PDB file of C-alpha atoms and ligand atoms in Angstrom:
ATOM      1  CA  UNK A  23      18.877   2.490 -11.169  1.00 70.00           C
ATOM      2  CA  UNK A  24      19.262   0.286  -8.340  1.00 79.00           C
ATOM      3  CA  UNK A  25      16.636  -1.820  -6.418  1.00 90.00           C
ATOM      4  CA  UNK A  26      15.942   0.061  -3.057  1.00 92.00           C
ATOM      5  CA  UNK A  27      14.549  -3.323  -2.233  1.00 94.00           C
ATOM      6  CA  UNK A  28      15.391  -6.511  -3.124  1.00 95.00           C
ATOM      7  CA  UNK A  29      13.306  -9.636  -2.669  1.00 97.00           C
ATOM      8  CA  UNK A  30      15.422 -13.038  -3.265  1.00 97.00           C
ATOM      9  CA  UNK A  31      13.830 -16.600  -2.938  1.00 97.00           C
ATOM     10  CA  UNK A  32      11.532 -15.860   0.353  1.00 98.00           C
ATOM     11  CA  UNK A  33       9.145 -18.393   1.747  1.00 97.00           C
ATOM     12  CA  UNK A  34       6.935 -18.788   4.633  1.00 97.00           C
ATOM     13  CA  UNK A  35       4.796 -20.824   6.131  1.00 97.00           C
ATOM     14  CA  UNK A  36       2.923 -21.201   8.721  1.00 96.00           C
ATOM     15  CA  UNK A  37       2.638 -24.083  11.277  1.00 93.00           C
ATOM     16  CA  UNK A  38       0.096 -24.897  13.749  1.00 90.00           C
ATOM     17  CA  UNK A  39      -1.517 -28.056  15.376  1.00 89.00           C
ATOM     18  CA  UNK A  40      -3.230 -29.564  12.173  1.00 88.00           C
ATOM     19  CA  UNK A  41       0.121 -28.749   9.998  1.00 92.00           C
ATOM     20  CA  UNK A  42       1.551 -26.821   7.816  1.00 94.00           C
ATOM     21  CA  UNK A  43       0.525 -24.131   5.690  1.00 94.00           C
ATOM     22  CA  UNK A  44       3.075 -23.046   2.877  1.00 96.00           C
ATOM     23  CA  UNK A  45       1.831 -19.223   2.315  1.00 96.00           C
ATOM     24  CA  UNK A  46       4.670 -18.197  -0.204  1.00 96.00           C
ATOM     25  CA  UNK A  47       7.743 -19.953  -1.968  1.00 96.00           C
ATOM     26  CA  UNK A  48      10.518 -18.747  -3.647  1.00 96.00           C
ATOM     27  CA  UNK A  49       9.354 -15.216  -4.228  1.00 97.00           C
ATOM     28  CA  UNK A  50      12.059 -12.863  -5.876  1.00 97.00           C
ATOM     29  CA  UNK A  51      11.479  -9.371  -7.029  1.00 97.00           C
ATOM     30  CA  UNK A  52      13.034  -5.880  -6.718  1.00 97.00           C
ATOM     31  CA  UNK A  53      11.208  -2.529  -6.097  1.00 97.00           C
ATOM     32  CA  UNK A  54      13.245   0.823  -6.829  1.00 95.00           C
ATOM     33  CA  UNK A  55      13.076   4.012  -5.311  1.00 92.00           C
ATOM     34  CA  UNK A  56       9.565   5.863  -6.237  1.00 92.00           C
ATOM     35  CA  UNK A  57       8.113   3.442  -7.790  1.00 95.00           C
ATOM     36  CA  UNK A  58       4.946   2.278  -7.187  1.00 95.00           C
ATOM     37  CA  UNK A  59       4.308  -1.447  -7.253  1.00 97.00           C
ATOM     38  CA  UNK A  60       0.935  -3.353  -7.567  1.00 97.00           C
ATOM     39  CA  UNK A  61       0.646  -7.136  -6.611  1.00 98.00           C
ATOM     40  CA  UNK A  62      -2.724  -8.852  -7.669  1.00 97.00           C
ATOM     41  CA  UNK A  63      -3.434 -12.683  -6.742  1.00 95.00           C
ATOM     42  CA  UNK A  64      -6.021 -14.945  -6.084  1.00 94.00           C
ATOM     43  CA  UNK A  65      -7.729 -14.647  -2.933  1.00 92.00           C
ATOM     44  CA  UNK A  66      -5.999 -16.178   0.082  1.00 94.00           C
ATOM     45  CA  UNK A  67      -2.667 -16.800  -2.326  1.00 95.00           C
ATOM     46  CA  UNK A  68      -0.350 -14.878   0.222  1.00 95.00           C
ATOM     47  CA  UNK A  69      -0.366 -11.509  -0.260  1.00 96.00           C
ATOM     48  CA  UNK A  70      -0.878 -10.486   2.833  1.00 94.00           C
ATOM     49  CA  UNK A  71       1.865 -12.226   4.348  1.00 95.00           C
ATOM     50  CA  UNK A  72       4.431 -11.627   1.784  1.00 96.00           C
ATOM     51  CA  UNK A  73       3.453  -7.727   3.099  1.00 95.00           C
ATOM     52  CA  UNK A  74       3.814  -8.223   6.374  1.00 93.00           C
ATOM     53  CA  UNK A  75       7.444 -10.062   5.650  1.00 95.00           C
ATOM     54  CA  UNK A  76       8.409  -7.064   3.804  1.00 94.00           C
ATOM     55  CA  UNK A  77       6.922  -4.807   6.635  1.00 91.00           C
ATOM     56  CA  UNK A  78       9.514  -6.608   8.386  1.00 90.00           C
ATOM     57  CA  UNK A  79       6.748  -8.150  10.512  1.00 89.00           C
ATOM     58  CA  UNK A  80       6.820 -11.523   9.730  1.00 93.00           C
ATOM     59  CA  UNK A  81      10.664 -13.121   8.837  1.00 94.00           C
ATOM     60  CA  UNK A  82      10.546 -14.983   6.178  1.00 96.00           C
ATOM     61  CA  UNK A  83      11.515 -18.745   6.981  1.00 96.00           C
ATOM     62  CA  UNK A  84      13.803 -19.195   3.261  1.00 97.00           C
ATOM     63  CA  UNK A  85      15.360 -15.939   1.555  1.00 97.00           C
ATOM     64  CA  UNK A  86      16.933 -12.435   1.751  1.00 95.00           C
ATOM     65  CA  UNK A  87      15.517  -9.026   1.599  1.00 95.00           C
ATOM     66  CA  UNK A  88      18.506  -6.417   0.590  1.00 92.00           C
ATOM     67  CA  UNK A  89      18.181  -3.216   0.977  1.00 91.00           C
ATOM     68  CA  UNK A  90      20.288  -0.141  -1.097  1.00 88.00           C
ATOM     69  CA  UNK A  91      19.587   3.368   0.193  1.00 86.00           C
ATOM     70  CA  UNK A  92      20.395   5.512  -2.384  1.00 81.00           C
ATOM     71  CA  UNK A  93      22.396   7.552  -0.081  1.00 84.00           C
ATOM     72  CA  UNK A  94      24.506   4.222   0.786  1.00 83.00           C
ATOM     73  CA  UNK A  95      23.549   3.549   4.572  1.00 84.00           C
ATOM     74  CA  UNK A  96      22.137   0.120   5.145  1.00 80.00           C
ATOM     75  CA  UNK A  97      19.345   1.063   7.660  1.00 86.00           C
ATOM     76  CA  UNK A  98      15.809  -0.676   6.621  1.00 88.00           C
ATOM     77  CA  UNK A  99      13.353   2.269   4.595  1.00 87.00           C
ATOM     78  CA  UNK A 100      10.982   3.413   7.657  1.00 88.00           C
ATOM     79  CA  UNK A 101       8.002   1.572   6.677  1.00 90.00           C
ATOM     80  CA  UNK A 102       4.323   3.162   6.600  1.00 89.00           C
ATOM     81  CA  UNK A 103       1.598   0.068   6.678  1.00 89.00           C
ATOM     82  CA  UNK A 104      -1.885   0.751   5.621  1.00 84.00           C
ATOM     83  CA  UNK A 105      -4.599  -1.798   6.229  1.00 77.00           C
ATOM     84  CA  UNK A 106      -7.967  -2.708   4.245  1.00 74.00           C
ATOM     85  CA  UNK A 107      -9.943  -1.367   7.350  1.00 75.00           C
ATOM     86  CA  UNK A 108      -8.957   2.646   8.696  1.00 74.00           C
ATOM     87  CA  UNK A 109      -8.654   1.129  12.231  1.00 83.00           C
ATOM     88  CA  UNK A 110      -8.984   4.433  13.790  1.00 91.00           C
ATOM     89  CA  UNK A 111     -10.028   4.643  17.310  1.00 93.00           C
ATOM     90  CA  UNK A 112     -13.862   5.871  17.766  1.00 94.00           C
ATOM     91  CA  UNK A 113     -12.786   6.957  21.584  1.00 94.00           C
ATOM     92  CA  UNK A 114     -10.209  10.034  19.823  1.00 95.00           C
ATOM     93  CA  UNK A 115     -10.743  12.495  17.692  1.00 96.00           C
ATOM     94  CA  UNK A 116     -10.160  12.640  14.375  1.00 96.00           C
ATOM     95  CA  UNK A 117      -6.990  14.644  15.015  1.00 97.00           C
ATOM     96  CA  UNK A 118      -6.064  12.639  18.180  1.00 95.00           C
ATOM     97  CA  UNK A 119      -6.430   9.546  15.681  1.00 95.00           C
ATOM     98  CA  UNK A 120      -3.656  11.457  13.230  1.00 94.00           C
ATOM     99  CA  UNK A 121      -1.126  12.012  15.826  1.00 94.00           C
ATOM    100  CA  UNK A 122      -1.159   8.344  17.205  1.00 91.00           C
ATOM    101  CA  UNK A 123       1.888   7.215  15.728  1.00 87.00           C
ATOM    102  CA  UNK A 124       3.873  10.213  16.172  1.00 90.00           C
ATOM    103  CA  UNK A 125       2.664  10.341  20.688  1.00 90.00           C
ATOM    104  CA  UNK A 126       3.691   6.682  20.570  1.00 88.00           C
ATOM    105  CA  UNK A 127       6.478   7.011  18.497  1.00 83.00           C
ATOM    106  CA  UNK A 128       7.537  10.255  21.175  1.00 87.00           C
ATOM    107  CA  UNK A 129       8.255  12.143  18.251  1.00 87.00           C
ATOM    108  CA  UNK A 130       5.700  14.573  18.104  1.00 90.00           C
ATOM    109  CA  UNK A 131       7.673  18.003  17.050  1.00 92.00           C
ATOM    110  CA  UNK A 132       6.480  20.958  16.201  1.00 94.00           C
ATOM    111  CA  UNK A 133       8.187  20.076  12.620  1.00 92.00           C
ATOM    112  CA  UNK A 134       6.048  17.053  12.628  1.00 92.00           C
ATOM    113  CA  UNK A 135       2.514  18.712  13.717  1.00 94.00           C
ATOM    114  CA  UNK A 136       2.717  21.470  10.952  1.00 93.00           C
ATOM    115  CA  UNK A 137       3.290  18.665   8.937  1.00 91.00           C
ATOM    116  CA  UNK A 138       0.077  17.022  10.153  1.00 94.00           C
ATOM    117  CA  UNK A 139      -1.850  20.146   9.919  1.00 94.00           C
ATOM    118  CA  UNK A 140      -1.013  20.444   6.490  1.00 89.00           C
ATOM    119  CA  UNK A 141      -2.033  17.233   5.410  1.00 87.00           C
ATOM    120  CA  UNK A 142      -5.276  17.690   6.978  1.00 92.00           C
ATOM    121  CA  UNK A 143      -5.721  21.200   5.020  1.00 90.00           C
ATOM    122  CA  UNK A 144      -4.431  19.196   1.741  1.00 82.00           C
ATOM    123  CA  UNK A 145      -6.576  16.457   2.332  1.00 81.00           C
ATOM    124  CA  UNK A 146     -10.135  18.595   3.553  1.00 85.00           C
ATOM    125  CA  UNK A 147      -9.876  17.100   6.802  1.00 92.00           C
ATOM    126  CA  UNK A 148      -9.041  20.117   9.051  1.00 95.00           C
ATOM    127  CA  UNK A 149     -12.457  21.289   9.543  1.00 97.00           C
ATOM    128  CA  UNK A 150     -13.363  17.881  10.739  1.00 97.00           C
ATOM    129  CA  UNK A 151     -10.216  17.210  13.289  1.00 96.00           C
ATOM    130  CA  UNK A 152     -12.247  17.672  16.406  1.00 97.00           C
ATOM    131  CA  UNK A 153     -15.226  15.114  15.311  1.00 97.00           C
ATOM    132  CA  UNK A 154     -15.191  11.507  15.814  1.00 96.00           C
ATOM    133  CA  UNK A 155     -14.287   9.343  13.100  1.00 95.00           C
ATOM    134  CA  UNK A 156     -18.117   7.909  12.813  1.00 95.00           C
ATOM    135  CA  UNK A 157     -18.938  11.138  11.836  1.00 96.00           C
ATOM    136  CA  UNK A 158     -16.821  10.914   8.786  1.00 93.00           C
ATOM    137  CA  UNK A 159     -17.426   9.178   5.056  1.00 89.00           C
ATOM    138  CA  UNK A 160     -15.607   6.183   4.360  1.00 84.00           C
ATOM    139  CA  UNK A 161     -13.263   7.960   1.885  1.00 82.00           C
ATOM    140  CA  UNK A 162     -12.627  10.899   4.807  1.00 88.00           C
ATOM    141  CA  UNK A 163     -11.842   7.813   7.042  1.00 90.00           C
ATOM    142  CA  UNK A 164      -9.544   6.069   4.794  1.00 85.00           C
ATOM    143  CA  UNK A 165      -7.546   9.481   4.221  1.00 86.00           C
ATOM    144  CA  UNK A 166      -7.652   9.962   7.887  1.00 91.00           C
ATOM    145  CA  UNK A 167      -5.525   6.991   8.165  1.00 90.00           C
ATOM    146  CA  UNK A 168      -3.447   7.806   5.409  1.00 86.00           C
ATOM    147  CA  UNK A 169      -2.334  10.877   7.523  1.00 89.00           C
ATOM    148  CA  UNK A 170      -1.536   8.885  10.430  1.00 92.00           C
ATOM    149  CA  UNK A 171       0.429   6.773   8.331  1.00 89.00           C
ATOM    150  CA  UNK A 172       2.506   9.815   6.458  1.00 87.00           C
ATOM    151  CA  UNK A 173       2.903  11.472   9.766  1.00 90.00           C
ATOM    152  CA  UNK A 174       5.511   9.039  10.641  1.00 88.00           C
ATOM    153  CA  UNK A 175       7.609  10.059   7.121  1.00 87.00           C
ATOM    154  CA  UNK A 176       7.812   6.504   6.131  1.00 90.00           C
ATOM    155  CA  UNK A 177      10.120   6.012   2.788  1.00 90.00           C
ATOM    156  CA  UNK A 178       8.362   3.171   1.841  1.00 93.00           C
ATOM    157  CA  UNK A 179       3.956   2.718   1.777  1.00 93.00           C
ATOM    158  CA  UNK A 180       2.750  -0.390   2.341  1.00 94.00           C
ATOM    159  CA  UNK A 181      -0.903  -0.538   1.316  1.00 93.00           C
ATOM    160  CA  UNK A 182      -3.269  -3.404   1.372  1.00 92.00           C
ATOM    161  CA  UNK A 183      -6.399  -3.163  -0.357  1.00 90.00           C
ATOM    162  CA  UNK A 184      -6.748   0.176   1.509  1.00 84.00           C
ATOM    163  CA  UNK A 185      -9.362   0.837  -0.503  1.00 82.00           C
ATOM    164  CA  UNK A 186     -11.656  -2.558  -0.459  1.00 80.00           C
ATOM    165  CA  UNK A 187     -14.253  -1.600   2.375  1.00 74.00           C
ATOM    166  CA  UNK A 188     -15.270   1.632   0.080  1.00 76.00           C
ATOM    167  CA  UNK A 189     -18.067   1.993  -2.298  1.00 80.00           C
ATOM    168  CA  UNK A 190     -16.877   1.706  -5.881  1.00 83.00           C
ATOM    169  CA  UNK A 191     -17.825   5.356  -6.417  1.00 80.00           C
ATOM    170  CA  UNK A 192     -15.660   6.474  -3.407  1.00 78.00           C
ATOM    171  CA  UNK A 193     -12.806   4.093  -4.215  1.00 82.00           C
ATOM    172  CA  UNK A 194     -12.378   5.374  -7.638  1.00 83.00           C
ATOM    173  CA  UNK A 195     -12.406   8.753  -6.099  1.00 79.00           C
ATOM    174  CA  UNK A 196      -9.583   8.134  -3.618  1.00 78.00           C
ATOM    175  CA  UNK A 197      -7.756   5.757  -4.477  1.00 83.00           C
ATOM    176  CA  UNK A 198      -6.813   8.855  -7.450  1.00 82.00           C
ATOM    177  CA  UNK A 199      -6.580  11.169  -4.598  1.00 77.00           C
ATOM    178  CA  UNK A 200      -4.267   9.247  -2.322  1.00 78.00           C
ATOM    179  CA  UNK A 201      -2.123   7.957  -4.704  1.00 81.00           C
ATOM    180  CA  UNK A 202      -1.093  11.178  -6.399  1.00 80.00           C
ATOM    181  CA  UNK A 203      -1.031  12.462  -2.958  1.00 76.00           C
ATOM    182  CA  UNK A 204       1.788  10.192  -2.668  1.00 82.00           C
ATOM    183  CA  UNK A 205       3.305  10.322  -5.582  1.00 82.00           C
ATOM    184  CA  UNK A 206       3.674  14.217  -5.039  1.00 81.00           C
ATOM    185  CA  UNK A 207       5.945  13.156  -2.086  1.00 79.00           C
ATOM    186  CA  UNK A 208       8.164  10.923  -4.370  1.00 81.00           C
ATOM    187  CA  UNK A 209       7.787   7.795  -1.836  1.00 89.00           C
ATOM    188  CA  UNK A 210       8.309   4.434  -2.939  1.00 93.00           C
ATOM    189  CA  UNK A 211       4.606   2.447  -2.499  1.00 94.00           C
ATOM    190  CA  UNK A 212       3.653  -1.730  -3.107  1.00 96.00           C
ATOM    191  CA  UNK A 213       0.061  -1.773  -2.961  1.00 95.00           C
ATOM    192  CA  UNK A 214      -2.129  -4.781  -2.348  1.00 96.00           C
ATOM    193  CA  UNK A 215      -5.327  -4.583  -4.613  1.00 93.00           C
ATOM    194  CA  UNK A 216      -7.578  -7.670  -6.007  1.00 87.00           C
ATOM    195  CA  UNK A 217      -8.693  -4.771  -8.650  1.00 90.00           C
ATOM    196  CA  UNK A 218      -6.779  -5.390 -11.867  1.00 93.00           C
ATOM    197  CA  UNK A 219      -8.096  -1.747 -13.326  1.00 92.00           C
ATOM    198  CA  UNK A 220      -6.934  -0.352  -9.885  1.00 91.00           C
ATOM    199  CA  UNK A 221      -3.995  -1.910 -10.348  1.00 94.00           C
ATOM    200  CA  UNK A 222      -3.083  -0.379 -13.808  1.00 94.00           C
ATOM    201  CA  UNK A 223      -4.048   2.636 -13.118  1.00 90.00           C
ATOM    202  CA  UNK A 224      -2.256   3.437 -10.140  1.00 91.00           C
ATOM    203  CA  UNK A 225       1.190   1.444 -10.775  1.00 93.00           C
ATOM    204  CA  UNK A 226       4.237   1.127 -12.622  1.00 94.00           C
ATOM    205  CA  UNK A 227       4.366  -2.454 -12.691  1.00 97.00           C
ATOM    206  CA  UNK A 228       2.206  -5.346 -11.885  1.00 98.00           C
ATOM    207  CA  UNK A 229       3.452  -8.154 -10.235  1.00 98.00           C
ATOM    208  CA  UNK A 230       1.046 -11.234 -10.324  1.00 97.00           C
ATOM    209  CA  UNK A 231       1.042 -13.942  -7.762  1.00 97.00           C
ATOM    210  CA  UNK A 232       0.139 -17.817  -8.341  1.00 96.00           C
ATOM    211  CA  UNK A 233      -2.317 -19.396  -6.399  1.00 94.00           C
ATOM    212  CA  UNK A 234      -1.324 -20.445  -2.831  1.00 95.00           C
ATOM    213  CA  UNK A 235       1.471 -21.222  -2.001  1.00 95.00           C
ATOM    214  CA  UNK A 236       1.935 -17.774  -3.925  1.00 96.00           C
ATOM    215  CA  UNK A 237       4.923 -17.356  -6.317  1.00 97.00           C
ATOM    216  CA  UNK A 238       5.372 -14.310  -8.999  1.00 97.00           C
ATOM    217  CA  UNK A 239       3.797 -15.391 -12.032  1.00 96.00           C
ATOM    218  CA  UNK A 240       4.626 -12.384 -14.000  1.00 95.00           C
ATOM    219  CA  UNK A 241       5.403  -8.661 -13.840  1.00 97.00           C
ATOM    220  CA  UNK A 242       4.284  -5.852 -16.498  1.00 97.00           C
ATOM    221  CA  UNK A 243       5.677  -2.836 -16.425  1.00 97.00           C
ATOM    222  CA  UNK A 244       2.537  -0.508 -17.168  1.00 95.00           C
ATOM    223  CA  UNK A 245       3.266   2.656 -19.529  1.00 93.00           C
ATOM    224  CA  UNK A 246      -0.189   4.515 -20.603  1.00 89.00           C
ATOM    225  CA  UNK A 247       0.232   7.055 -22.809  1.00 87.00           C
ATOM    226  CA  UNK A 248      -1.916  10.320 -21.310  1.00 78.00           C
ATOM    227  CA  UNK A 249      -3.356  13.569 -21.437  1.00 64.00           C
ATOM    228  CA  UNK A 250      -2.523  13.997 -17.939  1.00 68.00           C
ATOM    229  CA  UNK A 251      -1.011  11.493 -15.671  1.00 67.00           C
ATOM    230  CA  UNK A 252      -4.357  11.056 -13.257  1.00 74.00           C
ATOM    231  CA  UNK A 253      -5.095   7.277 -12.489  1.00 74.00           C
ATOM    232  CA  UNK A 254      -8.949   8.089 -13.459  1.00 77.00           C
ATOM    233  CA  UNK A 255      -7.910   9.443 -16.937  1.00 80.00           C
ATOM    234  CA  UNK A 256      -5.532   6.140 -17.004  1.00 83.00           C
ATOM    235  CA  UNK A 257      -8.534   3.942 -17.465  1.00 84.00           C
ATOM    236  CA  UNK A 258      -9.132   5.908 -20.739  1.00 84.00           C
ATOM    237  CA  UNK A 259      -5.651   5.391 -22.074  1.00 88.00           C
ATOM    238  CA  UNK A 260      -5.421   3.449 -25.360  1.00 89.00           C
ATOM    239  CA  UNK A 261      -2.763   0.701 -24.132  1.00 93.00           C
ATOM    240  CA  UNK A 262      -5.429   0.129 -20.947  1.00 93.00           C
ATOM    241  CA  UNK A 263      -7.537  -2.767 -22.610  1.00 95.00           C
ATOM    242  CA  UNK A 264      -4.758  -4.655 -23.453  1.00 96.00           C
ATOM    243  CA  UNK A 265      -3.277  -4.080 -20.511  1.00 96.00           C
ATOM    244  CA  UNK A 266      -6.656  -5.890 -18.506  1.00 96.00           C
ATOM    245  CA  UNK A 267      -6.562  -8.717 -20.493  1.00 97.00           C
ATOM    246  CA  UNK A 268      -2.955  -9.583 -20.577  1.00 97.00           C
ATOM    247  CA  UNK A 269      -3.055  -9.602 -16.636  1.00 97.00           C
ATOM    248  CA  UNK A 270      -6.334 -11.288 -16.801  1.00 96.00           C
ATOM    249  CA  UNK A 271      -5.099 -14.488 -18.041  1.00 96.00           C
ATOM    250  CA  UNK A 272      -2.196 -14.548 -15.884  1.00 95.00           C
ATOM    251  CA  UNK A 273      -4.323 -13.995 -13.699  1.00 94.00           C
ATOM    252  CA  UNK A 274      -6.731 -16.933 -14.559  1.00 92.00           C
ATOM    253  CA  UNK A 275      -4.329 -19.459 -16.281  1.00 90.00           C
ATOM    254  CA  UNK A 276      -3.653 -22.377 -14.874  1.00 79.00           C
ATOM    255  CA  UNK A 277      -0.298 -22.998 -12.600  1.00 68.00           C
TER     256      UNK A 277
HETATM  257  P1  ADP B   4      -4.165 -13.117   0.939  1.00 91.12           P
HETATM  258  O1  ADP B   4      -3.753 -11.855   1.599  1.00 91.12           O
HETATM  259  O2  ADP B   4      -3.559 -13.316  -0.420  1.00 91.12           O
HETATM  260  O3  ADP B   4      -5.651 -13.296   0.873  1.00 91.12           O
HETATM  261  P2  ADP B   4      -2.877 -14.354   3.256  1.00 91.12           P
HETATM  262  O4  ADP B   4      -1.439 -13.979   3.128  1.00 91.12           O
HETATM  263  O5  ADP B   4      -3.670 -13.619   4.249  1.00 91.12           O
HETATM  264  O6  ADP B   4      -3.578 -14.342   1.813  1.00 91.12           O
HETATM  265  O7  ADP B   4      -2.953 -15.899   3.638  1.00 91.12           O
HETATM  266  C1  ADP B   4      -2.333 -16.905   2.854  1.00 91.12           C
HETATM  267  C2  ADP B   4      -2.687 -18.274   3.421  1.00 91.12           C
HETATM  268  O8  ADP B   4      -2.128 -18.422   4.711  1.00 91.12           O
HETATM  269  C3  ADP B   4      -4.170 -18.484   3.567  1.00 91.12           C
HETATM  270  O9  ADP B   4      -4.459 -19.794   3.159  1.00 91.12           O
HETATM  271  C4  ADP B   4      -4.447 -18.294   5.031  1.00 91.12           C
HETATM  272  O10 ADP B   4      -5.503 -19.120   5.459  1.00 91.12           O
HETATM  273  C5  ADP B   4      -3.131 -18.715   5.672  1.00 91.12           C
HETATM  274  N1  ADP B   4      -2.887 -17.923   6.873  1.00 91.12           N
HETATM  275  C6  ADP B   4      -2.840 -16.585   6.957  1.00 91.12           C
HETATM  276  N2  ADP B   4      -2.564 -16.177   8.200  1.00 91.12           N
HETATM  277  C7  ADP B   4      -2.422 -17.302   8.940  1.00 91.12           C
HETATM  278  C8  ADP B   4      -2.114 -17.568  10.314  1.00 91.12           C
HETATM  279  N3  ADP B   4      -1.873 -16.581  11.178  1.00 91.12           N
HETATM  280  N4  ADP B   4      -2.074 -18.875  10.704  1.00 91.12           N
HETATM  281  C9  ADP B   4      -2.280 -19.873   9.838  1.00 91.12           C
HETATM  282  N5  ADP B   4      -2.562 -19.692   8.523  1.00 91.12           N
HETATM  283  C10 ADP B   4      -2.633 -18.435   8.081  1.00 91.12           C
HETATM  284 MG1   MG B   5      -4.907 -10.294   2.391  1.00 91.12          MG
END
């Protein structure tokens, strides 16, 4: 299958009055349709910004990003971005915090609400859209911005470390949740995580990063052999151990 995204030698870095920073160099990789990608690195290595190039949000100062739709057109995937933080607005309600994208966007159908609606009923959230998002839990919160971000249809999820500010109790709960939430809707996702079990659990390859400037140090393709295909019952798969401490000492091996 081909890529639907193609990464090929990008760099960046950024400048300012005391000089230059290089944030990433030379980073190549492709990411096909439906998959889900996980990129771990050091703190500080570049993540972030090699996200926000690919979120077309940043352009990268070296490099190409191709793009093949599957159907053949050449238009970029509509991108949904997902930060660490919910960054919902305490001044709208939880449902007026769903809809943001689509009233900015001017695209808020009737197609388009039901969709929201049923997220919210998937999710547990409708009996809370009229409250305030303080009066939610942290996992409620981050789902709440998971909507907003699905409302929009986006073909390709951006998440990073979405789940970070939760409890580990909470995380393990929805990071399961969301991402077989999206997996159900066959979209193509690169999360973000400094969680290496996370990581395993929820991907189909692991792509780790260098220290800064960040370049790929290696990718493994994850296959767990399961009971059922739930990223909790993941961490109980045989291959899992392994799994850790091969990415471990990429992780922590020198450059
Ligand atoms: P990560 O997400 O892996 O923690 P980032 O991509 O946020 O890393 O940052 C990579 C490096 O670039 C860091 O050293 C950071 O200090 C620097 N950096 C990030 N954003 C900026 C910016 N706007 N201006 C200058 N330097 C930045
Ligand atoms: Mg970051």
């Amino acid at each position: 299958m081909q890529n639907l995204l193609e990464l090929k030698d990008i760099g960046y870095s950024y400048h300012s009055l005391h000089g230059e920073t290089k944030a990433i160099d030379n980073i190549s990789f492709g990411v096909k349709e439906g998959e889900f990608v996980a990129i771990v690195g050091p703190s500080g290595c570049g993540k972030s910004t090699l996200l926000s190039i690919i979120a077309g949000l940043l352009e990268p100062e070296s490099g190409t990003i191709t793009v093949n739709n599957p159907d053949g057109s050449l238009h970029y995937p509509r991108v949904g971005y997902m930060l660490q933080r919910d960054h919902l607005f305490e001044w709208r309600s939880v449902y007026k915090n769903v809809i943001l994208g689509l009233e900015i966007n001017h695209t808020l159908t009737e197609e388009r609400l039901e969709y929201v609606n049923r997220l919210l009923k998937d999710y547990d959230l409708y009996k809370f859209k009229d409250k305030r998002p303080s009066e939610l839990s942290g996992g409620m919160k981050q789902r709440a911005a998971l909507i907003r971000t699905l409302a929009l249809d986006p073909q390709l999820l951006l998440l990073d470390e979405p789940f970070s500010a939760l409890d580990y109790q909470t995380r393990l709960m929805v990071s399961a949740d969301i991402c077989s939430l999206i997996r159900a809707t066959q979209k193509t996702m690169i999360i973000i995580t400094h969680d290496l079990a996370e990581a395993i659990s929820l991907s189909d390859r692991v792509i780790v990063l260098s220290g800064r400037p960040a370049r790929v140090k290696c990718e493994v393709p994850i296959k767990l052999t399961l009971k059922d295909a739930s990223p909790l019952a993941a961490r109980n798969a045989p291959e899992f151990n392994s799994y850790f401490n091969q990415l471990w000492e990429e992780l922590t091996s020198e450059d």
